[in-house]
Each structure stands twice: as structure tokens, then as C-alpha cells.
Amino acid sequence: MPEQPYDPKEAVAPTGVGGAMDLATGEAESLERGPGHGQGPPPTTRARSLWSDAWHDLLRNPVFILSALVILFLVVIAIWPQAIAGSDPLKCDLARAQQGSAPGHPFGFDTQGCDVYTRTVHGARASITVGICATTGAALLGSVLGGLAGFFGGWWDALLSRIADVFFGIPIVLGGLVFLSVVTSGSVWPVVGFIVLLGWPQIARIARGSVVTARQHDYVQAARALGAGNGRMLLRHIAPNAVAPVIVVATIALGTYIALEATLSFLGVGLKPPTVSWGIDISNASTHIRNAPHMLLWPAGALSLTVLAFIMLGDAVRDALDPKLR
């Protein structure tokens, strides 16, 4: 009988070492079959970026959802106030001055007989416009100046820091009284310009610190070693990784700017009639709070709700974008 060739797989392992022999045999078979044999394709899990991860967290945050819905409603009525208040806010009837709630006029009337509900709805346009435009202007100006100062450093950084310190030393309400008292226009644009003038240093300081931190990362040093120019490094590598703190500060500042506009209008140097503003209505109602408290409560409540919604939105964005809070 011919002798059969020896097969190590059929060998009987000694007592006590069978487990080790089976394990070695299994590993040998897997090596013979090659990687991936008998297995499905390797899982492809794509790591989420900072922005996608932050958006995922925001969608699960009830504070963000609630504040975003309130802000969306305010923006809609600011663009199209006729959707829920079809009458003219400047149409008044002195015979109904300071009267309370009536059919078709749920908020009552002010000292001129104007519908408080209609003026409250139309007042959202001025406040939202001032807040968004002032925040956009301050964020753009501050980000550009602060980003350049943090990237290049040297005398440009020192000069910008000293200029920012000068603006930080100006009380914003007192500066508004001085600056806007010489402006005859009662539109939103002088108020927007003043807020941008005194609001950019805060954004610039945040942007400068973020750029200085991002400039020291390894990927920036690698891009510089590969010959990337200053413009490419600043726009492609540094700016996307330094803009998160600016967005957080700007979102919170938007609510502050809306409150600042109402304060300046209350003092008589901000928006002026015939512009419809919550600050103007609060100023007109402040002397009649005992006789007609509804004149003050509704515009003041709308202002407080708007400012609170933007501050809550900023807090939610900060929690989502700050890696230290994860």
C-alpha cells in the first residue's frame, strides 16, 4: 500500500495542547485564504467634521430648536408683517386713545389711538434689520482686521490692539448719545453704522486670538513648508478653523445690538418717527404706565422675547462648537 503524504491538519494534538494547536491551525488557514476571505467588506465609517458634528448636536438640543423657531417667526413677520397684521401702523384714531383690548385690536390702543398690536408686529422689522445688519458689518470688519493682525503680527498687530483699546474705552450708550444726536435721519442706517463702529473691536479681538491659535497648528506649518502662500494659508487652512468663536460671539451680540437699538430709540437718539420701533413705543408708553400699562407691556415683551431668543441661540451654538464642552 502506497504511503499517504503527511498532512499536519490531520495530526492529533497531544493532550493539553489541543486548543493551542487548533488556534495555530486556524491562523494558518486564514493566512492561506488571504485577508478578507469569507468576510464582508470592511466597514467604511467617515469621521464627521466639526461643523457636521455641531449641527448634529444642535438638532438634538431643545434650546436651539425653540430659539430657532422663535427667530424664524420673527424674521418672517419682519419681512412680511401684513401676514398677521394687515392694518396700517400709522393709522390712528384719537377717540380710542389709551383704550384697552377690543374686538380686532387685542393689544389695545396707544396715546395717539394707534393699534398697539399692529405697531408691535411692524416694530419687529426695524429691530431685526438693525440687529442683522449691525452684526454682519461688525463681524466682517472685525474678522478681517483681527484675522490679519493675528496672522501677520508685528506692528500691524500692535496698532490694531491700541485702536481697539481706544474703542473699548468709550461707553456705548454715551457714545450713541454723542454720535447720533448730530444725525438728523431717523432711519436704521445711522444706528447700524454706529453699532458697527463700536462693535467691531470685540469681534476683532476674538478673531485675532483664534487665528494666533490656529497659526501654530502642525497642518499650517506643513502647508508653509510645502510653499503655500499667505493668502492660501489664511483662507484655506486658518480661516475655516478659526471662524467658530466669531460665529458664537456674533450670534450672542445680535441680541445685544437689538436691545441697544431699543435703548437708543428710548432715549430719543436712535430711530425716530415715523419709523415704527419697539424702543419708540416703549418711550411713549413709559409716562402712561399707570393709566395704560398695555401700551408698555406688549412692545417690551416682544423686545425681551427677541433678545432672549438670540441669546439662547448663541448659547446653544457655543455649546455645540466648543470642544471643551463635549
CSV table of C-alpha atoms in Angstrom, one decimal:
chain,number,residue,atom,x,y,z
A,1,MET,CA,0.0,0.0,0.0
A,2,PRO,CA,1.4,3.4,-1.0
A,3,GLU,CA,2.3,5.7,1.8
A,4,GLN,CA,0.0,8.7,2.2
A,5,PRO,CA,1.6,12.1,2.4
A,6,TYR,CA,1.7,13.6,5.8
A,7,ASP,CA,-1.0,16.3,6.4
A,8,PRO,CA,-0.4,18.5,9.5
A,9,LYS,CA,-4.1,19.3,9.7
A,10,GLU,CA,-4.9,15.6,10.4
A,11,ALA,CA,-2.3,15.3,13.1
A,12,VAL,CA,-3.6,14.5,16.6
A,13,ALA,CA,-2.5,17.1,19.1
A,14,PRO,CA,-1.2,15.9,22.4
A,15,THR,CA,-3.3,16.1,25.5
A,16,GLY,CA,-3.4,19.5,27.0
A,17,VAL,CA,-2.3,21.4,23.9
A,18,GLY,CA,-5.2,20.8,21.6
A,19,GLY,CA,-6.5,24.3,22.0
A,20,ALA,CA,-3.2,25.9,21.0
A,21,MET,CA,-2.8,23.6,18.0
A,22,ASP,CA,-6.3,24.4,16.8
A,23,LEU,CA,-5.7,28.1,17.2
A,24,ALA,CA,-2.4,27.8,15.2
A,25,THR,CA,-4.1,25.8,12.5
A,26,GLY,CA,-6.9,28.3,12.2
A,27,GLU,CA,-4.5,31.1,11.8
A,28,ALA,CA,-2.5,29.2,9.2
A,29,GLU,CA,-5.7,28.6,7.2
A,30,SER,CA,-6.7,32.3,7.4
A,31,LEU,CA,-3.3,33.2,6.1
A,32,GLU,CA,-3.6,30.8,3.2
A,33,ARG,CA,-7.0,32.2,2.3
A,34,GLY,CA,-5.7,35.7,2.4
A,35,PRO,CA,-7.3,38.8,4.0
A,36,GLY,CA,-10.9,39.4,3.6
A,37,HIS,CA,-11.8,35.8,2.6
A,38,GLY,CA,-15.1,34.8,4.0
A,39,GLN,CA,-15.7,38.2,5.4
A,40,GLY,CA,-17.8,41.2,4.2
A,41,PRO,CA,-16.3,44.4,3.0
A,42,PRO,CA,-14.6,46.4,5.8
A,43,PRO,CA,-16.9,49.0,7.3
A,44,THR,CA,-16.3,52.5,5.9
A,45,THR,CA,-17.0,54.9,8.7
A,46,ARG,CA,-16.5,58.5,7.7
A,47,ALA,CA,-15.5,60.8,10.5
A,48,ARG,CA,-17.7,63.8,10.9
A,49,SER,CA,-16.2,67.3,10.7
A,50,LEU,CA,-16.6,69.9,13.4
A,51,TRP,CA,-19.5,71.6,11.6
A,52,SER,CA,-21.4,68.4,10.9
A,53,ASP,CA,-20.9,67.2,14.4
A,54,ALA,CA,-22.0,70.6,15.8
A,55,TRP,CA,-25.1,70.6,13.5
A,56,HIS,CA,-25.9,67.0,14.7
A,57,ASP,CA,-25.7,68.2,18.4
A,58,LEU,CA,-27.8,71.3,17.6
A,59,LEU,CA,-30.6,69.3,16.2
A,60,ARG,CA,-30.8,67.3,19.4
A,61,ASN,CA,-30.8,70.5,21.6
A,62,PRO,CA,-34.3,71.6,22.5
A,63,VAL,CA,-33.0,75.1,23.4
A,64,PHE,CA,-31.7,75.5,19.9
A,65,ILE,CA,-34.9,74.2,18.3
A,66,LEU,CA,-37.1,76.5,20.4
A,67,SER,CA,-35.0,79.7,19.9
A,68,ALA,CA,-34.6,78.9,16.2
A,69,LEU,CA,-38.4,78.7,15.7
A,70,VAL,CA,-38.9,81.9,17.6
A,71,ILE,CA,-36.3,83.7,15.5
A,72,LEU,CA,-37.7,82.2,12.3
A,73,PHE,CA,-41.1,83.6,13.2
A,74,LEU,CA,-39.7,87.0,13.9
A,75,VAL,CA,-37.8,87.1,10.6
A,76,VAL,CA,-41.0,86.1,8.7
A,77,ILE,CA,-43.1,88.9,10.3
A,78,ALA,CA,-40.2,91.3,9.8
A,79,ILE,CA,-40.2,90.6,6.1
A,80,TRP,CA,-44.0,90.3,5.8
A,81,PRO,CA,-45.8,91.9,8.7
A,82,GLN,CA,-49.0,92.1,6.7
A,83,ALA,CA,-49.3,88.3,7.1
A,84,ILE,CA,-50.6,88.7,10.7
A,85,ALA,CA,-51.3,92.4,10.9
A,86,GLY,CA,-52.9,93.8,7.8
A,87,SER,CA,-53.8,97.3,9.1
A,88,ASP,CA,-51.5,100.4,8.8
A,89,PRO,CA,-49.4,101.0,12.0
A,90,LEU,CA,-49.6,104.8,11.3
A,91,LYS,CA,-53.4,104.9,11.1
A,92,CYS,CA,-54.6,106.3,14.4
A,93,ASP,CA,-57.9,107.3,16.0
A,94,LEU,CA,-57.6,109.8,18.8
A,95,ALA,CA,-61.1,108.9,20.0
A,96,ARG,CA,-59.8,105.5,21.1
A,97,ALA,CA,-56.6,106.7,22.8
A,98,GLN,CA,-55.3,104.5,25.6
A,99,GLN,CA,-58.3,102.2,25.4
A,100,GLY,CA,-57.8,98.5,26.3
A,101,SER,CA,-58.4,95.4,24.3
A,102,ALA,CA,-61.2,95.4,21.8
A,103,PRO,CA,-62.5,93.1,19.1
A,104,GLY,CA,-60.0,93.2,16.3
A,105,HIS,CA,-57.5,95.1,18.5
A,106,PRO,CA,-56.2,92.5,21.1
A,107,PHE,CA,-53.5,94.8,22.5
A,108,GLY,CA,-55.5,98.0,22.8
A,109,PHE,CA,-54.5,101.5,21.6
A,110,ASP,CA,-51.7,103.9,22.5
A,111,THR,CA,-51.8,107.6,23.3
A,112,GLN,CA,-52.4,108.5,19.7
A,113,GLY,CA,-55.1,105.9,19.2
A,114,CYS,CA,-52.9,103.6,17.1
A,115,ASP,CA,-53.3,99.9,17.3
A,116,VAL,CA,-50.7,98.5,19.7
A,117,TYR,CA,-50.9,95.0,18.1
A,118,THR,CA,-50.1,96.4,14.6
A,119,ARG,CA,-47.3,98.6,15.8
A,120,THR,CA,-45.8,95.7,17.8
A,121,VAL,CA,-45.8,93.4,14.8
A,122,HIS,CA,-44.4,96.1,12.4
A,123,GLY,CA,-41.8,97.1,15.0
A,124,ALA,CA,-40.0,93.8,14.5
A,125,ARG,CA,-38.8,94.9,11.1
A,126,ALA,CA,-36.7,97.8,12.4
A,127,SER,CA,-35.2,95.7,15.3
A,128,ILE,CA,-34.4,92.7,13.2
A,129,THR,CA,-32.9,94.8,10.4
A,130,VAL,CA,-30.7,96.7,12.8
A,131,GLY,CA,-29.6,93.5,14.6
A,132,ILE,CA,-28.7,91.5,11.5
A,133,CYS,CA,-27.1,94.4,9.5
A,134,ALA,CA,-25.0,95.6,12.5
A,135,THR,CA,-23.9,92.1,13.4
A,136,THR,CA,-22.9,91.3,9.8
A,137,GLY,CA,-21.0,94.5,9.5
A,138,ALA,CA,-19.2,94.2,12.8
A,139,ALA,CA,-18.4,90.5,12.2
A,140,LEU,CA,-17.0,91.2,8.7
A,141,LEU,CA,-14.9,94.2,9.7
A,142,GLY,CA,-13.7,92.7,13.0
A,143,SER,CA,-12.9,89.3,11.4
A,144,VAL,CA,-10.8,90.8,8.6
A,145,LEU,CA,-8.9,93.2,10.8
A,146,GLY,CA,-8.4,90.8,13.7
A,147,GLY,CA,-7.5,87.9,11.3
A,148,LEU,CA,-4.8,90.0,9.5
A,149,ALA,CA,-3.4,91.2,12.8
A,150,GLY,CA,-3.2,87.7,14.3
A,151,PHE,CA,-1.7,86.2,11.1
A,152,PHE,CA,1.0,88.8,10.3
A,153,GLY,CA,1.6,90.2,13.9
A,154,GLY,CA,4.3,92.8,14.3
A,155,TRP,CA,3.5,96.5,14.1
A,156,TRP,CA,0.1,95.8,12.5
A,157,ASP,CA,-1.0,93.7,15.5
A,158,ALA,CA,0.2,96.4,17.9
A,159,LEU,CA,-1.5,99.2,16.1
A,160,LEU,CA,-4.8,97.3,15.9
A,161,SER,CA,-4.7,96.4,19.5
A,162,ARG,CA,-4.2,100.1,20.6
A,163,ILE,CA,-7.0,101.2,18.3
A,164,ALA,CA,-9.3,98.6,19.8
A,165,ASP,CA,-8.4,99.6,23.3
A,166,VAL,CA,-9.5,103.2,22.5
A,167,PHE,CA,-12.9,102.0,21.3
A,168,PHE,CA,-13.3,99.7,24.3
A,169,GLY,CA,-12.9,102.7,26.5
A,170,ILE,CA,-15.9,104.5,25.0
A,171,PRO,CA,-19.2,103.8,26.9
A,172,ILE,CA,-21.5,102.5,24.2
A,173,VAL,CA,-24.7,104.3,25.4
A,174,LEU,CA,-22.8,107.6,25.9
A,175,GLY,CA,-21.1,107.2,22.6
A,176,GLY,CA,-24.5,106.7,21.0
A,177,LEU,CA,-25.9,109.9,22.6
A,178,VAL,CA,-23.0,111.9,21.3
A,179,PHE,CA,-22.7,110.3,17.9
A,180,LEU,CA,-26.4,110.0,17.0
A,181,SER,CA,-27.5,113.4,18.5
A,182,VAL,CA,-26.0,115.2,15.5
A,183,VAL,CA,-27.7,112.8,13.0
A,184,THR,CA,-31.0,114.2,11.6
A,185,SER,CA,-32.0,111.0,9.8
A,186,GLY,CA,-34.3,108.7,11.8
A,187,SER,CA,-33.7,105.6,9.7
A,188,VAL,CA,-32.0,102.4,10.7
A,189,TRP,CA,-28.7,103.1,8.9
A,190,PRO,CA,-27.1,105.7,11.2
A,191,VAL,CA,-27.8,103.3,14.1
A,192,VAL,CA,-26.3,100.4,12.2
A,193,GLY,CA,-23.2,102.4,11.4
A,194,PHE,CA,-22.8,103.5,15.0
A,195,ILE,CA,-23.1,99.9,16.3
A,196,VAL,CA,-20.6,98.6,13.7
A,197,LEU,CA,-18.2,101.4,14.7
A,198,LEU,CA,-18.2,100.4,18.3
A,199,GLY,CA,-18.9,96.7,17.9
A,200,TRP,CA,-16.0,95.6,15.6
A,201,PRO,CA,-13.2,95.7,18.3
A,202,GLN,CA,-14.8,92.8,20.3
A,203,ILE,CA,-15.1,90.6,17.2
A,204,ALA,CA,-11.5,91.6,16.1
A,205,ARG,CA,-10.1,90.5,19.4
A,206,ILE,CA,-11.8,87.1,19.2
A,207,ALA,CA,-10.7,86.7,15.6
A,208,ARG,CA,-7.1,87.6,16.4
A,209,GLY,CA,-6.9,85.1,19.2
A,210,SER,CA,-8.4,82.3,17.1
A,211,VAL,CA,-6.0,83.0,14.2
A,212,VAL,CA,-3.0,83.1,16.5
A,213,THR,CA,-4.0,79.7,17.9
A,214,ALA,CA,-4.7,78.2,14.5
A,215,ARG,CA,-1.5,79.5,13.0
A,216,GLN,CA,0.6,77.3,15.4
A,217,HIS,CA,-1.0,74.0,14.3
A,218,ASP,CA,1.0,71.4,12.5
A,219,TYR,CA,-1.0,71.5,9.3
A,220,VAL,CA,-0.4,75.2,8.9
A,221,GLN,CA,3.4,74.7,9.4
A,222,ALA,CA,3.2,71.8,6.9
A,223,ALA,CA,1.4,74.0,4.3
A,224,ARG,CA,4.1,76.7,4.8
A,225,ALA,CA,6.9,74.1,4.4
A,226,LEU,CA,5.3,73.0,1.1
A,227,GLY,CA,5.4,76.5,-0.2
A,228,ALA,CA,1.8,77.7,0.3
A,229,GLY,CA,1.4,81.5,0.1
A,230,ASN,CA,0.0,83.7,2.8
A,231,GLY,CA,-3.4,84.0,1.1
A,232,ARG,CA,-3.9,80.3,0.6
A,233,MET,CA,-2.9,79.5,4.2
A,234,LEU,CA,-5.1,82.2,5.6
A,235,LEU,CA,-8.2,81.4,3.5
A,236,ARG,CA,-7.8,77.7,3.1
A,237,HIS,CA,-6.3,76.4,6.3
A,238,ILE,CA,-6.6,79.1,9.1
A,239,ALA,CA,-10.0,80.8,8.5
A,240,PRO,CA,-12.2,77.7,8.4
A,241,ASN,CA,-10.7,76.6,11.7
A,242,ALA,CA,-10.8,80.0,13.4
A,243,VAL,CA,-14.3,81.2,12.5
A,244,ALA,CA,-16.2,79.2,15.1
A,245,PRO,CA,-15.6,81.5,18.1
A,246,VAL,CA,-16.5,84.5,15.9
A,247,ILE,CA,-19.8,82.9,15.0
A,248,VAL,CA,-20.6,82.3,18.6
A,249,VAL,CA,-19.8,85.8,19.7
A,250,ALA,CA,-21.7,87.4,16.8
A,251,THR,CA,-24.8,85.3,17.5
A,252,ILE,CA,-24.9,86.4,21.1
A,253,ALA,CA,-24.1,90.0,20.1
A,254,LEU,CA,-27.0,90.2,17.8
A,255,GLY,CA,-29.5,90.1,20.6
A,256,THR,CA,-27.4,92.7,22.5
A,257,TYR,CA,-27.5,95.0,19.4
A,258,ILE,CA,-31.3,94.8,19.2
A,259,ALA,CA,-31.5,95.8,22.9
A,260,LEU,CA,-29.0,98.6,22.2
A,261,GLU,CA,-31.2,100.0,19.3
A,262,ALA,CA,-34.2,100.0,21.6
A,263,THR,CA,-32.3,101.8,24.3
A,264,LEU,CA,-31.1,104.5,21.9
A,265,SER,CA,-34.6,104.9,20.5
A,266,PHE,CA,-36.0,105.1,24.0
A,267,LEU,CA,-33.5,107.9,24.7
A,268,GLY,CA,-34.6,109.7,21.6
A,269,VAL,CA,-31.4,109.5,19.6
A,270,GLY,CA,-32.0,106.2,17.7
A,271,LEU,CA,-34.8,105.6,15.4
A,272,LYS,CA,-37.3,108.4,15.1
A,273,PRO,CA,-40.9,108.6,13.9
A,274,PRO,CA,-42.5,107.8,11.5
A,275,THR,CA,-40.3,104.7,11.8
A,276,VAL,CA,-42.1,102.1,13.9
A,277,SER,CA,-39.8,100.7,16.6
A,278,TRP,CA,-40.3,98.9,19.9
A,279,GLY,CA,-38.0,101.4,21.6
A,280,ILE,CA,-40.1,104.4,20.4
A,281,ASP,CA,-43.3,102.7,21.6
A,282,ILE,CA,-41.7,101.9,25.0
A,283,SER,CA,-40.6,105.5,25.3
A,284,ASN,CA,-44.0,106.9,24.5
A,285,ALA,CA,-45.7,104.5,26.9
A,286,SER,CA,-43.3,105.0,29.9
A,287,THR,CA,-45.2,108.1,31.1
A,288,HIS,CA,-48.6,106.3,31.0
A,289,ILE,CA,-47.7,103.0,32.6
A,290,ARG,CA,-50.3,103.6,35.4
A,291,ASN,CA,-53.2,104.6,33.2
A,292,ALA,CA,-52.5,102.2,30.3
A,293,PRO,CA,-49.9,99.5,31.1
A,294,HIS,CA,-50.8,97.6,28.0
A,295,MET,CA,-49.0,100.2,25.9
A,296,LEU,CA,-45.7,99.3,27.6
A,297,LEU,CA,-46.1,95.6,28.3
A,298,TRP,CA,-46.6,94.3,24.7
A,299,PRO,CA,-43.7,96.0,22.9
A,300,ALA,CA,-41.4,95.4,25.9
A,301,GLY,CA,-42.5,91.8,26.0
A,302,ALA,CA,-41.7,91.4,22.2
A,303,LEU,CA,-38.3,93.0,22.7
A,304,SER,CA,-37.5,90.8,25.7
A,305,LEU,CA,-38.5,87.7,23.8
A,306,THR,CA,-36.4,88.6,20.8
A,307,VAL,CA,-33.3,89.3,22.8
A,308,LEU,CA,-33.8,86.2,24.8
A,309,ALA,CA,-34.2,84.0,21.7
A,310,PHE,CA,-31.0,85.3,20.1
A,311,ILE,CA,-29.0,84.9,23.4
A,312,MET,CA,-30.3,81.3,23.8
A,313,LEU,CA,-29.4,80.6,20.2
A,314,GLY,CA,-25.9,81.9,20.8
A,315,ASP,CA,-25.5,79.8,23.9
A,316,ALA,CA,-26.6,76.6,22.0
A,317,VAL,CA,-24.2,77.4,19.2
A,318,ARG,CA,-21.4,77.9,21.7
A,319,ASP,CA,-22.1,74.6,23.4
A,320,ALA,CA,-22.0,72.8,20.0
A,321,LEU,CA,-18.9,74.4,18.7
A,322,ASP,CA,-16.8,74.4,21.9
A,323,PRO,CA,-14.8,71.1,22.0
A,324,LYS,CA,-14.1,71.6,25.8
A,325,LEU,CA,-17.8,71.2,26.5
A,326,ARG,CA,-18.2,67.8,24.7
